[in-house]
DNA sequence: GCCAACGTTGGC
DNA sequence: GCCAACGTTGGC
């Protein structure tokens, strides 16, 4: 059963263009249990990803990607030099997991957060809910299909 | 196990 | 840069 996701990233740190260049990337640095649990327990190879740029102007959905590898330990948690280092994690007992994400396309017509708020069919999307900070959010198949139609 | 203090996210 | 929302930490 294919699932659909929205994954947030700050384009200054990692943008859809960066993903286009690297083709795939481990989704490292997630340090929130709810987001981790989605990756660990619910994401499967082939799931569709809406690639969302946050903390930028305008913020919104700028690309499409797919999950290309199931959850595996996020190596940055073991790396003392990484900003994502977690001293409580050990290789025997990792705390943080990530999936690998693969580039699919860059939207020629991105869908900004402002536009999402204006579209009544998308009014239940989590990303427009006040105070919604979760960096990985489930998206319904209907919302995903609406977005594909609007952006192609 | 409660909850105040603190840190982070992210739109504006 | 502000600040609302909300997750995490740690003292008790």
JSON list of C-alpha atoms (C1' of nucleotides) in Angstrom, two decimals:
[
{"chain": "A", "resi": 1, "resn": "UNK", "atom": "CA", "xyz": [0.00, 0.00, 0.00]},
{"chain": "A", "resi": 2, "resn": "UNK", "atom": "CA", "xyz": [1.61, 3.17, -1.23]},
{"chain": "A", "resi": 3, "resn": "UNK", "atom": "CA", "xyz": [1.67, 6.14, 1.11]},
{"chain": "A", "resi": 4, "resn": "UNK", "atom": "CA", "xyz": [2.16, 9.84, 0.54]},
{"chain": "A", "resi": 5, "resn": "UNK", "atom": "CA", "xyz": [4.27, 12.29, 2.53]},
{"chain": "A", "resi": 6, "resn": "UNK", "atom": "CA", "xyz": [5.29, 15.88, 2.80]},
{"chain": "A", "resi": 7, "resn": "UNK", "atom": "CA", "xyz": [8.90, 16.43, 3.86]},
{"chain": "A", "resi": 8, "resn": "UNK", "atom": "CA", "xyz": [10.12, 19.84, 4.94]},
{"chain": "A", "resi": 9, "resn": "UNK", "atom": "CA", "xyz": [13.57, 21.18, 4.37]},
{"chain": "A", "resi": 10, "resn": "UNK", "atom": "CA", "xyz": [15.20, 24.57, 4.44]},
{"chain": "A", "resi": 11, "resn": "UNK", "atom": "CA", "xyz": [16.44, 25.21, 0.91]},
{"chain": "A", "resi": 12, "resn": "UNK", "atom": "CA", "xyz": [19.54, 26.95, 2.28]},
{"chain": "A", "resi": 13, "resn": "UNK", "atom": "CA", "xyz": [20.46, 23.64, 3.88]},
{"chain": "A", "resi": 14, "resn": "UNK", "atom": "CA", "xyz": [19.15, 21.19, 1.28]},
{"chain": "A", "resi": 15, "resn": "UNK", "atom": "CA", "xyz": [16.93, 22.14, -1.65]},
{"chain": "A", "resi": 16, "resn": "UNK", "atom": "CA", "xyz": [15.24, 20.25, -4.48]},
{"chain": "A", "resi": 17, "resn": "UNK", "atom": "CA", "xyz": [18.13, 21.39, -6.69]},
{"chain": "A", "resi": 18, "resn": "UNK", "atom": "CA", "xyz": [20.57, 19.74, -4.29]},
{"chain": "A", "resi": 19, "resn": "UNK", "atom": "CA", "xyz": [18.54, 16.55, -4.48]},
{"chain": "A", "resi": 20, "resn": "UNK", "atom": "CA", "xyz": [18.51, 16.77, -8.27]},
{"chain": "A", "resi": 21, "resn": "UNK", "atom": "CA", "xyz": [22.32, 16.89, -8.22]},
{"chain": "A", "resi": 22, "resn": "UNK", "atom": "CA", "xyz": [22.82, 14.12, -5.71]},
{"chain": "A", "resi": 23, "resn": "UNK", "atom": "CA", "xyz": [19.92, 11.96, -7.12]},
{"chain": "A", "resi": 24, "resn": "UNK", "atom": "CA", "xyz": [19.38, 10.38, -3.69]},
{"chain": "A", "resi": 25, "resn": "UNK", "atom": "CA", "xyz": [19.99, 11.46, -0.12]},
{"chain": "A", "resi": 26, "resn": "UNK", "atom": "CA", "xyz": [19.67, 9.97, 3.35]},
{"chain": "A", "resi": 27, "resn": "UNK", "atom": "CA", "xyz": [17.11, 12.12, 5.17]},
{"chain": "A", "resi": 28, "resn": "UNK", "atom": "CA", "xyz": [19.48, 12.80, 8.04]},
{"chain": "A", "resi": 29, "resn": "UNK", "atom": "CA", "xyz": [19.12, 15.04, 11.03]},
{"chain": "A", "resi": 30, "resn": "UNK", "atom": "CA", "xyz": [15.54, 14.39, 12.04]},
{"chain": "A", "resi": 31, "resn": "UNK", "atom": "CA", "xyz": [15.52, 14.64, 15.84]},
{"chain": "A", "resi": 32, "resn": "UNK", "atom": "CA", "xyz": [11.83, 14.49, 16.52]},
{"chain": "A", "resi": 33, "resn": "UNK", "atom": "CA", "xyz": [10.27, 11.21, 17.62]},
{"chain": "A", "resi": 34, "resn": "UNK", "atom": "CA", "xyz": [7.05, 11.56, 15.70]},
{"chain": "A", "resi": 35, "resn": "UNK", "atom": "CA", "xyz": [8.85, 12.28, 12.44]},
{"chain": "A", "resi": 36, "resn": "UNK", "atom": "CA", "xyz": [11.30, 9.46, 13.17]},
{"chain": "A", "resi": 37, "resn": "UNK", "atom": "CA", "xyz": [8.45, 7.06, 13.80]},
{"chain": "A", "resi": 38, "resn": "UNK", "atom": "CA", "xyz": [6.92, 7.84, 10.45]},
{"chain": "A", "resi": 39, "resn": "UNK", "atom": "CA", "xyz": [10.22, 7.01, 8.76]},
{"chain": "A", "resi": 40, "resn": "UNK", "atom": "CA", "xyz": [10.88, 3.95, 10.88]},
{"chain": "A", "resi": 41, "resn": "UNK", "atom": "CA", "xyz": [7.44, 2.40, 10.89]},
{"chain": "A", "resi": 42, "resn": "UNK", "atom": "CA", "xyz": [5.42, 3.69, 8.00]},
{"chain": "A", "resi": 43, "resn": "UNK", "atom": "CA", "xyz": [7.58, 4.68, 5.07]},
{"chain": "A", "resi": 44, "resn": "UNK", "atom": "CA", "xyz": [8.21, 2.15, 2.35]},
{"chain": "A", "resi": 45, "resn": "UNK", "atom": "CA", "xyz": [10.15, 2.08, -0.88]},
{"chain": "A", "resi": 46, "resn": "UNK", "atom": "CA", "xyz": [8.00, 3.65, -3.58]},
{"chain": "A", "resi": 47, "resn": "UNK", "atom": "CA", "xyz": [6.10, 6.04, -1.33]},
{"chain": "A", "resi": 48, "resn": "UNK", "atom": "CA", "xyz": [5.60, 9.44, -2.91]},
{"chain": "A", "resi": 49, "resn": "UNK", "atom": "CA", "xyz": [7.10, 12.56, -1.33]},
{"chain": "A", "resi": 50, "resn": "UNK", "atom": "CA", "xyz": [6.13, 16.21, -1.68]},
{"chain": "A", "resi": 51, "resn": "UNK", "atom": "CA", "xyz": [9.35, 18.16, -1.27]},
{"chain": "A", "resi": 52, "resn": "UNK", "atom": "CA", "xyz": [8.58, 21.27, 0.79]},
{"chain": "A", "resi": 53, "resn": "UNK", "atom": "CA", "xyz": [10.81, 24.30, 1.24]},
{"chain": "A", "resi": 54, "resn": "UNK", "atom": "CA", "xyz": [10.35, 26.00, 4.62]},
{"chain": "A", "resi": 55, "resn": "UNK", "atom": "CA", "xyz": [11.73, 29.18, 6.17]},
{"chain": "A", "resi": 56, "resn": "UNK", "atom": "CA", "xyz": [12.06, 30.79, 2.79]},
{"chain": "A", "resi": 57, "resn": "UNK", "atom": "CA", "xyz": [10.09, 33.16, 0.61]},
{"chain": "A", "resi": 58, "resn": "UNK", "atom": "CA", "xyz": [7.85, 31.83, -0.65]},
{"chain": "A", "resi": 59, "resn": "UNK", "atom": "CA", "xyz": [7.66, 28.55, 1.20]},
{"chain": "A", "resi": 60, "resn": "UNK", "atom": "CA", "xyz": [5.82, 25.72, -0.48]},
{"chain": "A", "resi": 61, "resn": "UNK", "atom": "CA", "xyz": [6.03, 22.50, -2.45]},
{"chain": "A", "resi": 62, "resn": "UNK", "atom": "CA", "xyz": [8.84, 22.72, -4.99]},
{"chain": "A", "resi": 63, "resn": "UNK", "atom": "CA", "xyz": [9.46, 19.17, -6.09]},
{"chain": "A", "resi": 64, "resn": "UNK", "atom": "CA", "xyz": [8.57, 15.51, -6.06]},
{"chain": "A", "resi": 65, "resn": "UNK", "atom": "CA", "xyz": [10.57, 12.60, -4.75]},
{"chain": "A", "resi": 66, "resn": "UNK", "atom": "CA", "xyz": [10.14, 8.97, -3.78]},
{"chain": "A", "resi": 67, "resn": "UNK", "atom": "CA", "xyz": [11.32, 6.85, -0.89]},
{"chain": "A", "resi": 68, "resn": "UNK", "atom": "CA", "xyz": [14.14, 4.71, -2.28]},
{"chain": "A", "resi": 69, "resn": "UNK", "atom": "CA", "xyz": [15.36, 2.89, 0.84]},
{"chain": "A", "resi": 70, "resn": "UNK", "atom": "CA", "xyz": [13.61, 1.79, 4.00]},
{"chain": "A", "resi": 71, "resn": "UNK", "atom": "CA", "xyz": [14.64, 3.14, 7.41]},
{"chain": "A", "resi": 72, "resn": "UNK", "atom": "CA", "xyz": [18.23, 2.62, 8.55]},
{"chain": "A", "resi": 73, "resn": "UNK", "atom": "CA", "xyz": [20.24, 4.23, 11.37]},
{"chain": "A", "resi": 74, "resn": "UNK", "atom": "CA", "xyz": [21.07, 7.90, 10.79]},
{"chain": "A", "resi": 75, "resn": "UNK", "atom": "CA", "xyz": [24.87, 7.86, 10.87]},
{"chain": "A", "resi": 76, "resn": "UNK", "atom": "CA", "xyz": [25.14, 11.48, 11.98]},
{"chain": "A", "resi": 77, "resn": "UNK", "atom": "CA", "xyz": [24.01, 10.48, 15.49]},
{"chain": "A", "resi": 78, "resn": "UNK", "atom": "CA", "xyz": [27.37, 8.68, 16.00]},
{"chain": "A", "resi": 79, "resn": "UNK", "atom": "CA", "xyz": [29.51, 11.46, 14.58]},
{"chain": "A", "resi": 80, "resn": "UNK", "atom": "CA", "xyz": [30.91, 13.73, 17.28]},
{"chain": "A", "resi": 81, "resn": "UNK", "atom": "CA", "xyz": [31.67, 16.38, 14.72]},
{"chain": "A", "resi": 82, "resn": "UNK", "atom": "CA", "xyz": [28.11, 16.46, 13.39]},
{"chain": "A", "resi": 83, "resn": "UNK", "atom": "CA", "xyz": [25.61, 18.99, 14.61]},
{"chain": "A", "resi": 84, "resn": "UNK", "atom": "CA", "xyz": [23.23, 16.04, 14.83]},
{"chain": "A", "resi": 85, "resn": "UNK", "atom": "CA", "xyz": [25.49, 14.05, 17.16]},
{"chain": "A", "resi": 86, "resn": "UNK", "atom": "CA", "xyz": [23.59, 12.33, 19.98]},
{"chain": "A", "resi": 87, "resn": "UNK", "atom": "CA", "xyz": [25.78, 11.11, 22.86]},
{"chain": "A", "resi": 88, "resn": "UNK", "atom": "CA", "xyz": [23.02, 8.78, 24.05]},
{"chain": "A", "resi": 89, "resn": "UNK", "atom": "CA", "xyz": [23.03, 6.78, 20.82]},
{"chain": "A", "resi": 90, "resn": "UNK", "atom": "CA", "xyz": [25.23, 3.72, 20.30]},
{"chain": "A", "resi": 91, "resn": "UNK", "atom": "CA", "xyz": [25.73, 1.58, 17.22]},
{"chain": "A", "resi": 92, "resn": "UNK", "atom": "CA", "xyz": [24.16, -1.33, 19.09]},
{"chain": "A", "resi": 93, "resn": "UNK", "atom": "CA", "xyz": [21.22, 0.84, 20.06]},
{"chain": "A", "resi": 94, "resn": "UNK", "atom": "CA", "xyz": [20.69, 3.62, 17.56]},
{"chain": "A", "resi": 95, "resn": "UNK", "atom": "CA", "xyz": [18.05, 6.19, 18.46]},
{"chain": "A", "resi": 96, "resn": "UNK", "atom": "CA", "xyz": [17.56, 7.97, 15.15]},
{"chain": "A", "resi": 97, "resn": "UNK", "atom": "CA", "xyz": [16.63, 6.52, 11.79]},
{"chain": "A", "resi": 98, "resn": "UNK", "atom": "CA", "xyz": [16.27, 7.93, 8.34]},
{"chain": "A", "resi": 99, "resn": "UNK", "atom": "CA", "xyz": [15.05, 6.80, 4.93]},
{"chain": "A", "resi": 100, "resn": "UNK", "atom": "CA", "xyz": [16.70, 7.44, 1.62]},
{"chain": "A", "resi": 101, "resn": "UNK", "atom": "CA", "xyz": [14.87, 9.80, -0.71]},
{"chain": "A", "resi": 102, "resn": "UNK", "atom": "CA", "xyz": [15.26, 9.85, -4.48]},
{"chain": "A", "resi": 103, "resn": "UNK", "atom": "CA", "xyz": [14.77, 12.78, -6.83]},
{"chain": "A", "resi": 104, "resn": "UNK", "atom": "CA", "xyz": [11.75, 12.58, -9.09]},
{"chain": "A", "resi": 105, "resn": "UNK", "atom": "CA", "xyz": [11.09, 16.04, -10.51]},
{"chain": "A", "resi": 106, "resn": "UNK", "atom": "CA", "xyz": [11.23, 19.76, -9.91]},
{"chain": "A", "resi": 107, "resn": "UNK", "atom": "CA", "xyz": [7.86, 21.44, -10.23]},
{"chain": "A", "resi": 108, "resn": "UNK", "atom": "CA", "xyz": [7.67, 23.95, -13.04]},
{"chain": "A", "resi": 109, "resn": "UNK", "atom": "CA", "xyz": [4.67, 25.35, -11.21]},
{"chain": "A", "resi": 110, "resn": "UNK", "atom": "CA", "xyz": [5.49, 25.17, -7.49]},
{"chain": "A", "resi": 111, "resn": "UNK", "atom": "CA", "xyz": [2.60, 25.34, -5.05]},
{"chain": "A", "resi": 112, "resn": "UNK", "atom": "CA", "xyz": [3.21, 27.95, -2.39]},
{"chain": "A", "resi": 113, "resn": "UNK", "atom": "CA", "xyz": [1.90, 27.72, 1.14]},
{"chain": "A", "resi": 114, "resn": "UNK", "atom": "CA", "xyz": [-0.20, 30.76, 0.40]},
{"chain": "A", "resi": 115, "resn": "UNK", "atom": "CA", "xyz": [-1.83, 28.98, -2.56]},
{"chain": "A", "resi": 116, "resn": "UNK", "atom": "CA", "xyz": [-2.44, 25.81, -0.58]},
{"chain": "A", "resi": 117, "resn": "UNK", "atom": "CA", "xyz": [-4.37, 27.88, 1.95]},
{"chain": "A", "resi": 118, "resn": "UNK", "atom": "CA", "xyz": [-6.56, 29.29, -0.82]},
{"chain": "A", "resi": 119, "resn": "UNK", "atom": "CA", "xyz": [-7.50, 25.91, -2.28]},
{"chain": "A", "resi": 120, "resn": "UNK", "atom": "CA", "xyz": [-10.54, 24.54, -0.51]},
{"chain": "A", "resi": 121, "resn": "UNK", "atom": "CA", "xyz": [-9.87, 20.95, -1.62]},
{"chain": "A", "resi": 122, "resn": "UNK", "atom": "CA", "xyz": [-6.63, 21.10, 0.37]},
{"chain": "A", "resi": 123, "resn": "UNK", "atom": "CA", "xyz": [-8.06, 22.66, 3.50]},
{"chain": "A", "resi": 124, "resn": "UNK", "atom": "CA", "xyz": [-7.37, 19.60, 5.62]},
{"chain": "A", "resi": 125, "resn": "UNK", "atom": "CA", "xyz": [-3.67, 19.43, 4.83]},
{"chain": "A", "resi": 126, "resn": "UNK", "atom": "CA", "xyz": [-1.61, 19.40, 8.00]},
{"chain": "A", "resi": 127, "resn": "UNK", "atom": "CA", "xyz": [0.93, 21.84, 6.61]},
{"chain": "A", "resi": 128, "resn": "UNK", "atom": "CA", "xyz": [-1.53, 24.73, 6.78]},
{"chain": "A", "resi": 129, "resn": "UNK", "atom": "CA", "xyz": [-2.63, 23.97, 10.33]},
{"chain": "A", "resi": 130, "resn": "UNK", "atom": "CA", "xyz": [-1.52, 26.56, 12.82]},
{"chain": "A", "resi": 131, "resn": "UNK", "atom": "CA", "xyz": [1.52, 25.58, 14.84]},
{"chain": "A", "resi": 132, "resn": "UNK", "atom": "CA", "xyz": [2.18, 22.51, 12.72]},
{"chain": "A", "resi": 133, "resn": "UNK", "atom": "CA", "xyz": [5.92, 22.09, 12.98]},
{"chain": "A", "resi": 134, "resn": "UNK", "atom": "CA", "xyz": [6.32, 18.43, 12.18]},
{"chain": "A", "resi": 135, "resn": "UNK", "atom": "CA", "xyz": [8.95, 18.09, 9.47]},
{"chain": "A", "resi": 136, "resn": "UNK", "atom": "CA", "xyz": [7.46, 14.89, 8.05]},
{"chain": "A", "resi": 137, "resn": "UNK", "atom": "CA", "xyz": [3.73, 14.78, 7.56]},
{"chain": "A", "resi": 138, "resn": "UNK", "atom": "CA", "xyz": [1.41, 12.16, 6.09]},
{"chain": "A", "resi": 139, "resn": "UNK", "atom": "CA", "xyz": [-0.59, 13.32, 3.06]},
{"chain": "A", "resi": 140, "resn": "UNK", "atom": "CA", "xyz": [-3.79, 11.70, 1.80]},
{"chain": "A", "resi": 141, "resn": "UNK", "atom": "CA", "xyz": [-3.90, 10.16, -1.66]},
{"chain": "A", "resi": 142, "resn": "UNK", "atom": "CA", "xyz": [-6.66, 12.62, -2.63]},
{"chain": "A", "resi": 143, "resn": "UNK", "atom": "CA", "xyz": [-4.60, 15.63, -1.56]},
{"chain": "A", "resi": 144, "resn": "UNK", "atom": "CA", "xyz": [-1.55, 14.26, -3.34]},
{"chain": "A", "resi": 145, "resn": "UNK", "atom": "CA", "xyz": [-3.50, 13.80, -6.56]},
{"chain": "A", "resi": 146, "resn": "UNK", "atom": "CA", "xyz": [-4.97, 17.29, -6.28]},
{"chain": "A", "resi": 147, "resn": "UNK", "atom": "CA", "xyz": [-1.49, 18.72, -5.92]},
{"chain": "A", "resi": 148, "resn": "UNK", "atom": "CA", "xyz": [-0.20, 16.76, -8.90]},
{"chain": "A", "resi": 149, "resn": "UNK", "atom": "CA", "xyz": [-3.04, 18.10, -11.03]},
{"chain": "A", "resi": 150, "resn": "UNK", "atom": "CA", "xyz": [-2.48, 21.67, -9.91]},
{"chain": "A", "resi": 151, "resn": "UNK", "atom": "CA", "xyz": [1.25, 21.63, -10.51]},
{"chain": "A", "resi": 152, "resn": "UNK", "atom": "CA", "xyz": [1.46, 19.86, -13.85]},
{"chain": "B", "resi": 1, "resn": "DG", "atom": "C1'", "xyz": [4.18, 11.83, 36.91]},
{"chain": "B", "resi": 2, "resn": "DC", "atom": "C1'", "xyz": [3.65, 16.90, 37.03]},
{"chain": "B", "resi": 3, "resn": "DC", "atom": "C1'", "xyz": [4.85, 21.05, 35.14]},
{"chain": "B", "resi": 4, "resn": "DA", "atom": "C1'", "xyz": [7.93, 25.20, 34.71]},
{"chain": "B", "resi": 5, "resn": "DA", "atom": "C1'", "xyz": [11.66, 26.42, 32.08]},
{"chain": "B", "resi": 6, "resn": "DC", "atom": "C1'", "xyz": [13.83, 26.19, 28.05]},
{"chain": "B", "resi": 7, "resn": "DG", "atom": "C1'", "xyz": [14.75, 25.24, 23.09]},
{"chain": "B", "resi": 8, "resn": "DT", "atom": "C1'", "xyz": [13.20, 24.88, 18.33]},
{"chain": "B", "resi": 9, "resn": "DT", "atom": "C1'", "xyz": [10.34, 25.59, 14.31]},
{"chain": "B", "resi": 10, "resn": "DG", "atom": "C1'", "xyz": [8.82, 28.33, 10.88]},
{"chain": "B", "resi": 11, "resn": "DG", "atom": "C1'", "xyz": [5.43, 31.79, 9.16]},
{"chain": "B", "resi": 12, "resn": "DC", "atom": "C1'", "xyz": [5.10, 36.46, 9.14]},
{"chain": "C", "resi": 1, "resn": "DG", "atom": "C1'", "xyz": [13.73, 39.65, 14.29]},
{"chain": "C", "resi": 2, "resn": "DC", "atom": "C1'", "xyz": [9.41, 38.47, 16.59]},
{"chain": "C", "resi": 3, "resn": "DC", "atom": "C1'", "xyz": [6.77, 35.27, 18.72]},
{"chain": "C", "resi": 4, "resn": "DA", "atom": "C1'", "xyz": [3.08, 31.48, 18.91]},
{"chain": "C", "resi": 5, "resn": "DA", "atom": "C1'", "xyz": [3.05, 26.78, 19.19]},
{"chain": "C", "resi": 6, "resn": "DC", "atom": "C1'", "xyz": [4.68, 22.91, 20.94]},
{"chain": "C", "resi": 7, "resn": "DG", "atom": "C1'", "xyz": [8.36, 19.34, 22.05]},
{"chain": "C", "resi": 8, "resn": "DT", "atom": "C1'", "xyz": [11.85, 18.17, 25.53]},
{"chain": "C", "resi": 9, "resn": "DT", "atom": "C1'", "xyz": [14.20, 18.35, 29.90]},
{"chain": "C", "resi": 10, "resn": "DG", "atom": "C1'", "xyz": [14.83, 17.95, 34.59]},
{"chain": "C", "resi": 11, "resn": "DG", "atom": "C1'", "xyz": [13.74, 19.15, 39.45]},
{"chain": "C", "resi": 12, "resn": "DC", "atom": "C1'", "xyz": [10.64, 17.81, 42.71]}
]
